[in-house]
mmCIF file of C-alpha atoms in Angstrom:
data_model
loop_
_atom_site.group_PDB
_atom_site.id
_atom_site.type_symbol
_atom_site.label_atom_id
_atom_site.label_comp_id
_atom_site.label_asym_id
_atom_site.label_seq_id
_atom_site.Cartn_x
_atom_site.Cartn_y
_atom_site.Cartn_z
ATOM 1 C CA MET C 1 2.223 68.216 -39.633
ATOM 2 C CA SER C 2 2.089 71.621 -38.130
ATOM 3 C CA ALA C 3 1.724 72.450 -34.599
ATOM 4 C CA ARG C 4 -1.497 74.173 -35.306
ATOM 5 C CA ASP C 5 -3.134 70.985 -36.339
ATOM 6 C CA GLU C 6 -2.254 69.056 -33.811
ATOM 7 C CA LEU C 7 -4.932 67.955 -31.583
ATOM 8 C CA SER C 8 -4.282 69.232 -27.723
ATOM 9 C CA PRO C 9 -4.251 66.698 -24.935
ATOM 10 C CA GLU C 10 -7.758 67.880 -23.827
ATOM 11 C CA GLN C 11 -8.878 67.219 -27.275
ATOM 12 C CA ARG C 12 -7.053 63.679 -27.404
ATOM 13 C CA ALA C 13 -8.919 62.855 -24.189
ATOM 14 C CA ARG C 14 -12.318 63.650 -25.165
ATOM 15 C CA LEU C 15 -11.697 61.891 -28.452
ATOM 16 C CA ALA C 16 -10.526 58.571 -26.929
ATOM 17 C CA GLU C 17 -13.584 58.757 -24.304
ATOM 18 C CA GLN C 18 -15.842 59.218 -27.413
ATOM 19 C CA LEU C 19 -14.174 56.493 -29.302
ATOM 20 C CA GLY C 20 -14.440 53.810 -26.588
ATOM 21 C CA ASP C 21 -12.876 50.628 -27.213
ATOM 22 C CA ALA C 22 -12.204 51.066 -31.288
ATOM 23 C CA GLN C 23 -8.925 49.582 -32.358
ATOM 24 C CA ALA C 24 -6.601 51.268 -34.663
ATOM 25 C CA ALA C 25 -7.802 51.174 -38.644
ATOM 26 C CA SER C 26 -5.770 48.979 -40.987
ATOM 27 C CA ALA C 27 -4.058 50.240 -44.202
ATOM 28 C CA GLY C 28 -6.813 48.293 -46.284
ATOM 29 C CA LEU C 29 -9.839 50.214 -44.422
ATOM 30 C CA VAL C 30 -7.694 53.497 -45.064
ATOM 31 C CA MET C 31 -7.333 52.864 -48.426
ATOM 32 C CA SER C 32 -10.983 52.238 -48.958
ATOM 33 C CA PHE C 33 -12.074 55.457 -47.702
ATOM 34 C CA GLY C 34 -9.758 57.038 -50.573
ATOM 35 C CA THR C 35 -11.724 54.847 -52.766
ATOM 36 C CA SER C 36 -15.406 55.667 -51.459
ATOM 37 C CA VAL C 37 -13.854 59.586 -51.535
ATOM 38 C CA GLN C 38 -13.372 59.286 -55.288
ATOM 39 C CA ASP C 39 -16.621 57.539 -55.809
ATOM 40 C CA ARG C 40 -18.627 60.065 -54.228
ATOM 41 C CA ARG C 41 -16.458 62.974 -56.389
ATOM 42 C CA ASP C 42 -17.348 60.867 -59.509
ATOM 43 C CA HIS C 43 -20.925 60.285 -58.933
ATOM 44 C CA ASP C 44 -23.300 62.063 -61.551
ATOM 45 C CA HIS C 45 -25.161 64.226 -58.648
ATOM 46 C CA THR C 46 -27.953 65.020 -61.093
ATOM 47 C CA THR C 47 -29.733 61.620 -61.141
ATOM 48 C CA GLN C 48 -32.467 61.277 -58.872
ATOM 49 C CA LEU C 49 -30.682 58.423 -56.745
ATOM 50 C CA GLU C 50 -28.547 60.896 -55.360
ATOM 51 C CA ASP C 51 -29.863 61.225 -51.969
ATOM 52 C CA TRP C 52 -29.647 57.575 -51.519
ATOM 53 C CA TYR C 53 -26.365 57.329 -52.945
ATOM 54 C CA CYS C 54 -25.253 59.880 -50.282
ATOM 55 C CA LEU C 55 -26.901 58.637 -47.426
ATOM 56 C CA ASN C 56 -25.455 54.739 -47.717
ATOM 57 C CA LEU C 57 -22.238 56.254 -48.541
ATOM 58 C CA ALA C 58 -22.422 58.742 -45.147
ATOM 59 C CA ALA C 59 -23.357 55.613 -43.020
ATOM 60 C CA TYR C 60 -20.326 53.423 -44.462
ATOM 61 C CA ILE C 61 -17.697 56.351 -43.368
ATOM 62 C CA GLY C 62 -19.755 56.984 -40.214
ATOM 63 C CA GLU C 63 -19.758 53.188 -39.326
ATOM 64 C CA ARG C 64 -15.873 53.347 -39.828
ATOM 65 C CA THR C 65 -15.007 56.225 -38.723
ATOM 66 C CA ALA C 66 -14.098 55.236 -35.414
ATOM 67 C CA PRO C 67 -10.828 53.097 -36.073
ATOM 68 C CA VAL C 68 -9.645 55.742 -38.217
ATOM 69 C CA LEU C 69 -9.551 57.816 -35.817
ATOM 70 C CA ARG C 70 -7.888 55.716 -33.597
ATOM 71 C CA ARG C 71 -5.569 55.296 -35.798
ATOM 72 C CA LEU C 72 -4.978 59.184 -35.886
ATOM 73 C CA LEU C 73 -4.628 59.068 -31.844
ATOM 74 C CA ASP C 74 -1.793 56.569 -32.177
ATOM 75 C CA ALA C 75 0.007 58.081 -34.380
ATOM 76 C CA GLU C 76 -0.138 61.401 -32.836
ATOM 77 C CA ALA C 77 0.995 59.582 -29.253
ATOM 78 C CA GLU C 78 4.099 58.146 -30.997
ATOM 79 C CA ILE C 79 5.085 61.179 -32.740
ATOM 80 C CA ASP C 80 5.057 62.992 -29.232
ATOM 81 C CA ARG C 81 6.597 59.964 -27.765
ATOM 82 C CA LEU C 82 9.275 60.416 -30.788
ATOM 83 C CA ARG C 83 9.666 64.100 -29.893
ATOM 84 C CA ASP C 84 9.937 63.747 -26.392
ATOM 85 C CA GLU C 85 12.970 61.223 -26.719
ATOM 86 C CA LEU C 86 14.681 63.025 -28.856
ATOM 87 C CA ALA C 87 14.136 66.345 -26.929
ATOM 88 C CA GLU C 88 15.776 64.414 -23.881
ATOM 89 C CA GLU C 89 18.728 62.966 -26.158
ATOM 90 C CA LYS C 90 19.660 66.400 -26.842
ATOM 91 C CA ALA C 91 18.790 67.835 -23.816
ATOM 92 C CA GLY C 92 21.185 65.169 -22.431
ATOM 93 C CA ARG C 93 24.288 66.523 -24.576
ATOM 94 C CA ASN C 94 23.500 70.294 -23.570
ATOM 95 C CA PRO C 95 25.727 71.375 -20.657
ATOM 96 C CA ARG C 96 22.960 73.928 -19.915
ATOM 97 C CA LEU C 97 20.139 71.330 -19.845
ATOM 98 C CA ARG C 98 21.847 69.181 -17.417
ATOM 99 C CA CYS C 99 20.486 70.399 -14.058
ATOM 100 C CA LEU C 100 18.006 68.867 -11.881
ATOM 101 C CA LEU C 101 14.139 70.974 -12.713
ATOM 102 C CA VAL C 102 12.750 71.191 -9.528
ATOM 103 C CA LYS C 103 9.202 72.767 -9.211
ATOM 104 C CA ALA C 104 8.928 74.990 -6.372
ATOM 105 C CA ALA C 105 5.397 74.107 -5.156
ATOM 106 C CA ARG C 106 2.520 72.440 -7.049
ATOM 107 C CA ASP C 107 0.199 75.720 -7.297
ATOM 108 C CA ARG C 108 3.209 77.605 -8.269
ATOM 109 C CA ASP C 109 4.686 78.268 -11.872
ATOM 110 C CA LEU C 110 8.242 78.328 -10.945
ATOM 111 C CA TYR C 111 11.039 75.394 -11.915
ATOM 112 C CA VAL C 112 14.734 75.731 -10.275
ATOM 113 C CA GLY C 113 17.580 74.167 -12.340
ATOM 114 C CA TRP C 114 19.590 72.824 -9.299
ATOM 115 C CA SER C 115 23.261 71.460 -9.387
ATOM 116 C CA ASN C 116 24.269 68.454 -7.227
ATOM 117 C CA ILE C 117 27.533 69.050 -7.940
ATOM 118 C CA CYS C 118 27.618 72.533 -7.249
ATOM 119 C CA GLU C 119 24.975 72.090 -4.576
ATOM 120 C CA MET C 120 23.255 75.895 -5.853
ATOM 121 C CA PRO C 121 20.460 77.024 -8.390
ATOM 122 C CA ALA C 122 21.735 77.133 -11.837
ATOM 123 C CA GLY C 123 18.571 79.217 -12.666
ATOM 124 C CA MET C 124 15.030 79.417 -12.529
ATOM 125 C CA TRP C 125 12.178 79.863 -15.166
ATOM 126 C CA THR C 126 8.373 79.537 -15.728
ATOM 127 C CA ARG C 127 6.965 76.564 -17.717
ATOM 128 C CA GLU C 128 6.791 78.758 -20.731
ATOM 129 C CA GLU C 129 10.728 79.990 -20.005
ATOM 130 C CA ALA C 130 11.751 76.763 -19.512
ATOM 131 C CA LEU C 131 10.355 75.296 -22.773
ATOM 132 C CA ALA C 132 11.731 78.416 -24.492
ATOM 133 C CA TYR C 133 15.501 77.690 -22.928
ATOM 134 C CA GLY C 134 15.279 74.147 -24.445
ATOM 135 C CA PHE C 135 14.120 71.955 -21.583
ATOM 136 C CA PRO C 136 12.208 68.805 -22.746
ATOM 137 C CA ARG C 137 8.440 69.388 -22.370
ATOM 138 C CA SER C 138 8.857 65.458 -20.726
ATOM 139 C CA ARG C 139 11.583 66.822 -17.728
ATOM 140 C CA LEU C 140 8.644 69.580 -17.205
ATOM 141 C CA ASP C 141 5.538 67.211 -17.197
ATOM 142 C CA ARG C 142 7.816 65.107 -14.791
ATOM 143 C CA ALA C 143 8.556 67.815 -12.253
ATOM 144 C CA ASP C 144 4.577 68.879 -12.439
ATOM 145 C CA ALA C 145 3.923 65.171 -11.690
ATOM 146 C CA ASN C 146 6.754 64.170 -9.070
ATOM 147 C CA GLY C 147 8.149 67.315 -8.259
ATOM 148 C CA SER C 148 11.331 67.333 -10.196
ATOM 149 C CA SER C 149 12.774 65.825 -13.214
ATOM 150 C CA ASP C 150 14.791 62.802 -11.708
ATOM 151 C CA LEU C 151 14.286 59.348 -12.907
ATOM 152 C CA SER C 152 16.474 57.665 -10.581
ATOM 153 C CA CYS C 153 16.419 58.588 -6.789
ATOM 154 C CA GLY C 154 13.765 60.677 -6.436
ATOM 155 C CA ASP C 155 15.879 64.218 -5.550
ATOM 156 C CA GLY C 156 13.703 67.112 -5.628
ATOM 157 C CA HIS C 157 10.174 64.689 -5.547
ATOM 158 C CA TRP C 158 7.404 66.270 -3.491
ATOM 159 C CA ASP C 159 8.441 64.056 -0.632
ATOM 160 C CA ASP C 160 12.306 64.650 -0.503
ATOM 161 C CA LYS C 161 13.534 66.533 2.553
ATOM 162 C CA GLY C 162 16.051 68.857 0.681
ATOM 163 C CA PHE C 163 19.440 69.944 -0.427
ATOM 164 C CA ILE C 164 22.967 70.591 0.863
ATOM 165 C CA ALA C 165 23.502 74.028 0.055
ATOM 166 C CA GLU C 166 27.476 74.503 -0.970
ATOM 167 C CA GLN C 167 28.259 72.911 2.092
ATOM 168 C CA ARG C 168 26.722 75.571 3.995
ATOM 169 C CA GLY C 169 23.786 74.383 5.609
ATOM 170 C CA TRP C 170 20.488 72.280 4.749
ATOM 171 C CA LEU C 171 17.849 73.626 2.489
ATOM 172 C CA ARG C 172 14.439 72.041 3.075
ATOM 173 C CA ARG C 173 12.616 70.951 -0.378
ATOM 174 C CA ASP C 174 9.414 73.827 0.354
ATOM 175 C CA ARG C 175 12.021 76.624 0.362
ATOM 176 C CA VAL C 176 13.970 75.705 -3.036
ATOM 177 C CA GLY C 177 11.628 78.329 -4.655
ATOM 178 C CA ASP C 178 12.456 81.384 -2.340
ATOM 179 C CA TYR C 179 16.183 80.346 -2.329
ATOM 180 C CA ALA C 180 16.794 80.582 -5.685
ATOM 181 C CA GLN C 181 14.856 83.723 -6.236
ATOM 182 C CA ARG C 182 17.357 85.527 -3.609
ATOM 183 C CA TYR C 183 20.154 83.549 -4.632
ATOM 184 C CA LEU C 184 19.979 84.379 -8.480
ATOM 185 C CA ALA C 185 18.790 88.042 -7.602
ATOM 186 C CA GLY C 186 22.443 88.584 -5.882
ATOM 187 C CA ASP C 187 20.945 88.686 -2.423
ATOM 188 C CA GLN C 188 22.902 85.685 -1.165
ATOM 189 C CA SER C 189 23.008 86.461 2.484
ATOM 190 C CA ALA C 190 18.932 86.308 2.326
ATOM 191 C CA ALA C 191 19.163 83.264 0.734
ATOM 192 C CA PHE C 192 21.300 81.853 3.594
ATOM 193 C CA ASP C 193 18.901 82.531 5.776
ATOM 194 C CA LEU C 194 16.539 80.397 4.596
ATOM 195 C CA LEU C 195 19.249 77.397 5.473
ATOM 196 C CA GLU C 196 19.530 75.556 8.651
ATOM 197 C CA PRO C 197 22.496 74.306 10.566
ATOM 198 C CA PHE C 198 23.531 71.061 9.659
ATOM 199 C CA GLU C 199 23.124 68.451 12.337
ATOM 200 C CA GLY C 200 25.554 68.773 15.256
ATOM 201 C CA GLU C 201 25.949 72.568 14.436
ATOM 202 C CA THR C 202 24.057 75.919 15.748
ATOM 203 C CA GLU C 203 24.918 78.051 12.849
ATOM 204 C CA VAL C 204 24.542 77.842 8.878
ATOM 205 C CA ARG C 205 28.317 78.420 7.055
ATOM 206 C CA ARG C 206 28.317 81.653 5.873
#
């Protein structure tokens, strides 16, 4: 299935609402649609009974459309799940994509790649740029919802206090976007101005 033929998330949500509690169609019902289509195609349209035939067929199909569309939704959801699972697996093997994705703010289209090993930003992207760079959509979705892509201990989540920055000082969570912009632009001195001294110290280590 090409990307342009896929339903958007908004379309899926609307269709799911329209279908209500309809269950997915069985294979037998799907095959019966093929028979109905063939019957409709082979019908003698010159007879006076055509209108009655078409009305009956339309009613038959309309009555059974919901479970068929439910099957479509279930199939597309499974495709999305498998696509995200594969993308996560590939990203886990790519050194460029192993950083923690932290969203700068809920209303800001900026994602910071934070290295917990080096204690510094490894990159920053808009959502579109991050997808083009190779990050899985599922990681970005987690960052949108939780504040970061972390699954284990909540690093970078909205309620996280912040990060240690290269053993120089403490970086508050709400400053990570501005810090990354300054740091990656090469203005490290301005970036360090955003840090706070460690407890028991009076100055940031520069």
